[in-house]
Amino acid sequence: DTEVTQTPKHLVMGMTNKKSLKCEQHMGHRAMYWYKQKAKKPPELMFVYSYEKLSINESVPSRFSPECPNSSLLNLHLHALQPEDSALYLCASSQLQKETQYFGPGTRLLVL
Amino acid sequence: RKEVEQDPGPFNVPEGATVAFNCTYSNSASQSFFWYRQDCRKEPKLLMSVYSSGNEDGRFTAQLNRASQYISLLIRDSKLSDSATYLCVVMRGTGNQFYFGTGTSLTVIP
């Protein structure tokens, strides 16, 4: 089973709202990732967690706050977003000794 | 200079054609290489890893030339279902960080 799940599939939020994106995997992967993807562009890395600890933060604005409650779950908390933050947010996971990343279906976010 | 460069296309080819995509990477320390496929409004999915000796999976052949820092993907006997964006991905030895090319768009025409 190489499945990464993400909820919600779609999200519409105002600039003053607080919401969270959720990602889950049960493959025993110890690295998890958040990516942002705009239309017709490749995914851009936001955060990497290794062994539930944040290992890479690609200078992401503080209105995005990641959280890794345990080895299977990864959250992305959203607060005071801007319309330009509208995008597809992809979660991925991988084994640390093997590099292949498996992507979830993404959450399509629209900020009004 | 970008980490990974790809010709964005688009490539429009008839069914049954052979098509080749190329990709170059800038960092000689890169150690792992992949082709991912992404359908419209879907997530990227691993198509194949790329090994120095070259590798084949059915109609798909991937090649890596470390000296030239060049990766290729060949698709033979194109099917309509091959229409997608093909992403070249490079990873360095540490940090589990993927570097994506801009993607090459392929449309297979009946």
CSV table of C-alpha atoms in Angstrom, one decimal:
chain,number,residue,atom,x,y,z
A,1,ASP,CA,0.0,0.0,0.0
A,2,THR,CA,1.6,3.2,-1.2
A,3,GLU,CA,-1.1,5.6,-0.2
A,4,VAL,CA,-0.9,9.0,1.2
A,5,THR,CA,-4.3,10.6,2.1
A,6,GLN,CA,-5.1,14.3,2.4
A,7,THR,CA,-8.1,16.1,3.7
A,8,PRO,CA,-9.9,18.1,2.8
A,9,LYS,CA,-9.9,17.7,-1.0
A,10,HIS,CA,-11.0,21.3,-1.5
A,11,LEU,CA,-11.0,24.3,0.8
A,12,VAL,CA,-12.2,27.9,0.4
A,13,MET,CA,-11.3,30.3,3.1
A,14,GLY,CA,-11.3,34.0,3.8
A,15,MET,CA,-8.1,36.0,4.7
A,16,THR,CA,-9.1,36.1,8.4
A,17,ASN,CA,-9.9,32.4,8.7
A,18,LYS,CA,-7.8,29.7,10.5
A,19,LYS,CA,-7.9,26.3,8.9
A,20,SER,CA,-5.8,23.1,8.8
A,21,LEU,CA,-4.8,20.7,6.1
A,22,LYS,CA,-4.2,17.1,7.2
A,23,CYS,CA,-2.0,14.4,5.7
A,24,GLU,CA,-1.7,10.7,6.8
A,25,GLN,CA,0.4,7.7,5.7
A,26,HIS,CA,0.6,4.2,7.1
A,27,MET,CA,3.6,3.0,5.2
A,28,GLY,CA,6.1,3.5,8.1
A,29,HIS,CA,7.7,6.4,6.3
A,30,ARG,CA,9.8,8.6,8.6
A,31,ALA,CA,10.1,11.6,6.2
A,32,MET,CA,7.1,13.7,5.3
A,33,TYR,CA,6.8,16.8,3.2
A,34,TRP,CA,4.6,19.7,2.3
A,35,TYR,CA,4.7,21.2,-1.2
A,36,LYS,CA,2.8,24.1,-2.8
A,37,GLN,CA,2.0,23.9,-6.5
A,38,LYS,CA,0.6,26.7,-8.7
A,39,ALA,CA,-1.0,26.0,-12.0
A,40,LYS,CA,1.4,24.9,-14.8
A,41,LYS,CA,4.4,25.0,-12.3
A,42,PRO,CA,6.2,22.2,-10.6
A,43,PRO,CA,5.7,21.6,-6.9
A,44,GLU,CA,7.7,23.9,-4.6
A,45,LEU,CA,9.0,22.4,-1.4
A,46,MET,CA,7.7,24.1,1.8
A,47,PHE,CA,8.7,21.9,4.7
A,48,VAL,CA,10.4,18.6,5.4
A,49,TYR,CA,10.0,16.5,8.6
A,50,SER,CA,12.4,13.7,9.5
A,51,TYR,CA,11.6,11.5,12.5
A,52,GLU,CA,8.8,14.0,13.4
A,53,LYS,CA,11.2,16.9,13.6
A,54,LEU,CA,11.3,19.8,11.2
A,55,SER,CA,14.5,19.5,9.1
A,56,ILE,CA,13.8,21.9,6.3
A,57,ASN,CA,11.8,25.1,6.2
A,58,GLU,CA,12.1,26.7,2.8
A,59,SER,CA,11.7,30.3,4.1
A,60,VAL,CA,7.9,29.9,4.2
A,61,PRO,CA,5.9,32.8,5.6
A,62,SER,CA,4.8,32.3,9.2
A,63,ARG,CA,1.1,32.2,8.2
A,64,PHE,CA,1.9,28.6,7.3
A,65,SER,CA,2.6,26.5,10.4
A,66,PRO,CA,3.4,22.8,10.0
A,67,GLU,CA,3.0,20.2,12.8
A,68,CYS,CA,3.9,16.6,12.9
A,69,PRO,CA,1.9,15.0,15.8
A,70,ASN,CA,3.3,11.5,15.2
A,71,SER,CA,5.1,9.5,12.5
A,72,SER,CA,1.9,9.0,10.5
A,73,LEU,CA,0.4,12.4,10.5
A,74,LEU,CA,1.4,15.8,9.2
A,75,ASN,CA,-0.7,19.0,9.5
A,76,LEU,CA,-0.4,22.4,7.9
A,77,HIS,CA,-2.1,25.1,9.9
A,78,LEU,CA,-3.2,28.2,7.9
A,79,HIS,CA,-3.9,31.6,9.3
A,80,ALA,CA,-4.3,35.0,7.7
A,81,LEU,CA,-3.6,33.8,4.2
A,82,GLN,CA,-3.4,35.9,1.1
A,83,PRO,CA,-5.2,35.3,-2.2
A,84,GLU,CA,-1.8,34.5,-3.8
A,85,ASP,CA,-1.6,31.5,-1.4
A,86,SER,CA,-4.3,29.9,-3.5
A,87,ALA,CA,-2.7,26.7,-4.9
A,88,LEU,CA,-2.7,22.9,-4.7
A,89,TYR,CA,-1.0,21.8,-1.4
A,90,LEU,CA,0.6,18.4,-1.7
A,91,CYS,CA,1.8,16.1,1.0
A,92,ALA,CA,4.4,13.4,0.4
A,93,SER,CA,6.2,10.8,2.3
A,94,SER,CA,9.3,8.6,1.9
A,95,GLN,CA,11.5,6.1,3.7
A,96,LEU,CA,14.6,7.9,4.8
A,97,GLN,CA,17.0,5.3,3.4
A,98,LYS,CA,15.1,5.2,0.1
A,99,GLU,CA,14.4,8.4,-1.7
A,100,THR,CA,11.2,7.8,-3.6
A,101,GLN,CA,8.5,10.2,-2.5
A,102,TYR,CA,4.8,9.2,-2.7
A,103,PHE,CA,2.4,12.1,-3.0
A,104,GLY,CA,-1.1,12.5,-1.7
A,105,PRO,CA,-3.9,13.7,-3.9
A,106,GLY,CA,-3.5,17.3,-2.6
A,107,THR,CA,-5.8,19.9,-1.1
A,108,ARG,CA,-6.9,22.5,-3.6
A,109,LEU,CA,-7.0,25.8,-1.6
A,110,LEU,CA,-8.8,29.0,-2.6
A,111,VAL,CA,-8.2,32.1,-0.5
A,112,LEU,CA,-10.8,34.9,-1.1
B,1,ARG,CA,21.1,28.6,-12.8
B,2,LYS,CA,18.2,26.3,-12.1
B,3,GLU,CA,18.9,23.0,-10.4
B,4,VAL,CA,17.0,21.1,-13.0
B,5,GLU,CA,16.1,22.3,-16.5
B,6,GLN,CA,13.6,20.7,-18.8
B,7,ASP,CA,12.1,21.6,-22.2
B,8,PRO,CA,8.5,22.5,-21.2
B,9,GLY,CA,7.1,21.5,-24.6
B,10,PRO,CA,4.3,21.0,-25.4
B,11,PHE,CA,5.0,17.8,-27.3
B,12,ASN,CA,2.0,16.8,-29.5
B,13,VAL,CA,2.6,13.4,-31.0
B,14,PRO,CA,0.4,10.9,-32.9
B,15,GLU,CA,-0.5,7.5,-31.3
B,16,GLY,CA,2.2,5.0,-31.8
B,17,ALA,CA,5.0,7.6,-32.1
B,18,THR,CA,8.2,7.5,-30.1
B,19,VAL,CA,9.0,10.6,-28.1
B,20,ALA,CA,12.0,11.6,-26.0
B,21,PHE,CA,12.3,14.1,-23.2
B,22,ASN,CA,15.5,15.5,-21.9
B,23,CYS,CA,16.6,17.1,-18.6
B,24,THR,CA,19.8,18.5,-17.3
B,25,TYR,CA,20.9,19.1,-13.7
B,26,SER,CA,23.4,21.6,-12.4
B,27,ASN,CA,24.7,20.0,-9.2
B,28,SER,CA,27.2,17.2,-9.8
B,29,ALA,CA,26.6,16.0,-6.2
B,30,SER,CA,23.1,14.9,-7.2
B,31,GLN,CA,22.7,11.2,-6.5
B,32,SER,CA,19.2,10.1,-7.2
B,33,PHE,CA,17.1,10.7,-10.3
B,34,PHE,CA,13.5,10.1,-11.1
B,35,TRP,CA,10.8,10.7,-13.7
B,36,TYR,CA,7.3,11.5,-12.3
B,37,ARG,CA,4.1,11.8,-14.2
B,38,GLN,CA,1.4,14.3,-13.3
B,39,ASP,CA,-2.0,14.2,-14.9
B,40,CYS,CA,-4.1,17.4,-15.0
B,41,ARG,CA,-5.3,18.4,-11.5
B,42,LYS,CA,-3.8,15.3,-9.9
B,43,GLU,CA,-0.7,14.6,-7.8
B,44,PRO,CA,2.7,13.6,-9.2
B,45,LYS,CA,3.1,9.8,-9.4
B,46,LEU,CA,6.4,8.0,-9.7
B,47,LEU,CA,7.0,6.7,-13.3
B,48,MET,CA,10.5,5.3,-12.8
B,49,SER,CA,13.7,5.8,-11.0
B,50,VAL,CA,16.7,6.4,-13.3
B,51,TYR,CA,19.9,4.4,-12.9
B,52,SER,CA,23.4,5.0,-14.4
B,53,SER,CA,23.1,1.7,-16.3
B,54,GLY,CA,19.8,2.8,-17.9
B,55,ASN,CA,16.6,1.1,-17.1
B,56,GLU,CA,13.5,0.1,-19.0
B,57,ASP,CA,9.9,-0.5,-17.9
B,58,GLY,CA,7.7,-1.7,-20.7
B,59,ARG,CA,7.5,1.1,-23.3
B,60,PHE,CA,9.5,3.5,-21.1
B,61,THR,CA,13.3,3.8,-21.1
B,62,ALA,CA,15.3,6.1,-18.8
B,63,GLN,CA,18.9,7.0,-19.2
B,64,LEU,CA,21.4,8.9,-17.0
B,65,ASN,CA,24.6,10.4,-18.2
B,66,ARG,CA,26.5,11.6,-15.1
B,67,ALA,CA,29.4,13.1,-17.0
B,68,SER,CA,27.0,15.3,-19.0
B,69,GLN,CA,24.6,15.7,-16.1
B,70,TYR,CA,21.8,14.7,-18.4
B,71,ILE,CA,18.7,12.5,-17.9
B,72,SER,CA,16.4,11.3,-20.6
B,73,LEU,CA,13.0,9.5,-20.9
B,74,LEU,CA,12.0,7.6,-24.1
B,75,ILE,CA,8.4,6.6,-24.6
B,76,ARG,CA,7.8,4.1,-27.4
B,77,ASP,CA,4.5,3.3,-29.1
B,78,SER,CA,2.7,6.3,-27.4
B,79,LYS,CA,-0.8,5.7,-26.1
B,80,LEU,CA,-3.5,8.3,-25.6
B,81,SER,CA,-3.2,7.5,-21.9
B,82,ASP,CA,0.4,8.7,-21.9
B,83,SER,CA,-0.8,12.3,-22.2
B,84,ALA,CA,0.4,14.1,-19.1
B,85,THR,CA,3.1,16.3,-17.7
B,86,TYR,CA,6.4,14.5,-17.1
B,87,LEU,CA,8.5,15.9,-14.3
B,88,CYS,CA,12.3,15.3,-14.1
B,89,VAL,CA,13.3,15.1,-10.4
B,90,VAL,CA,16.8,15.2,-8.9
B,91,MET,CA,17.8,14.6,-5.3
B,92,ARG,CA,21.1,15.2,-3.6
B,93,GLY,CA,22.6,12.8,-1.1
B,94,THR,CA,21.3,14.4,2.0
B,95,GLY,CA,18.2,16.1,3.2
B,96,ASN,CA,15.7,14.1,1.1
B,97,GLN,CA,15.1,17.3,-0.9
B,98,PHE,CA,13.6,16.9,-4.3
B,99,TYR,CA,14.5,19.4,-7.1
B,100,PHE,CA,11.9,19.4,-9.8
B,101,GLY,CA,12.2,20.4,-13.4
B,102,THR,CA,9.4,22.6,-14.8
B,103,GLY,CA,7.8,19.6,-16.4
B,104,THR,CA,7.3,18.6,-20.1
B,105,SER,CA,3.8,18.5,-21.4
B,106,LEU,CA,2.9,15.6,-23.7
B,107,THR,CA,-0.3,15.2,-25.6
B,108,VAL,CA,-0.8,12.0,-27.7
B,109,ILE,CA,-3.3,12.6,-30.5
B,110,PRO,CA,-5.5,9.9,-32.0
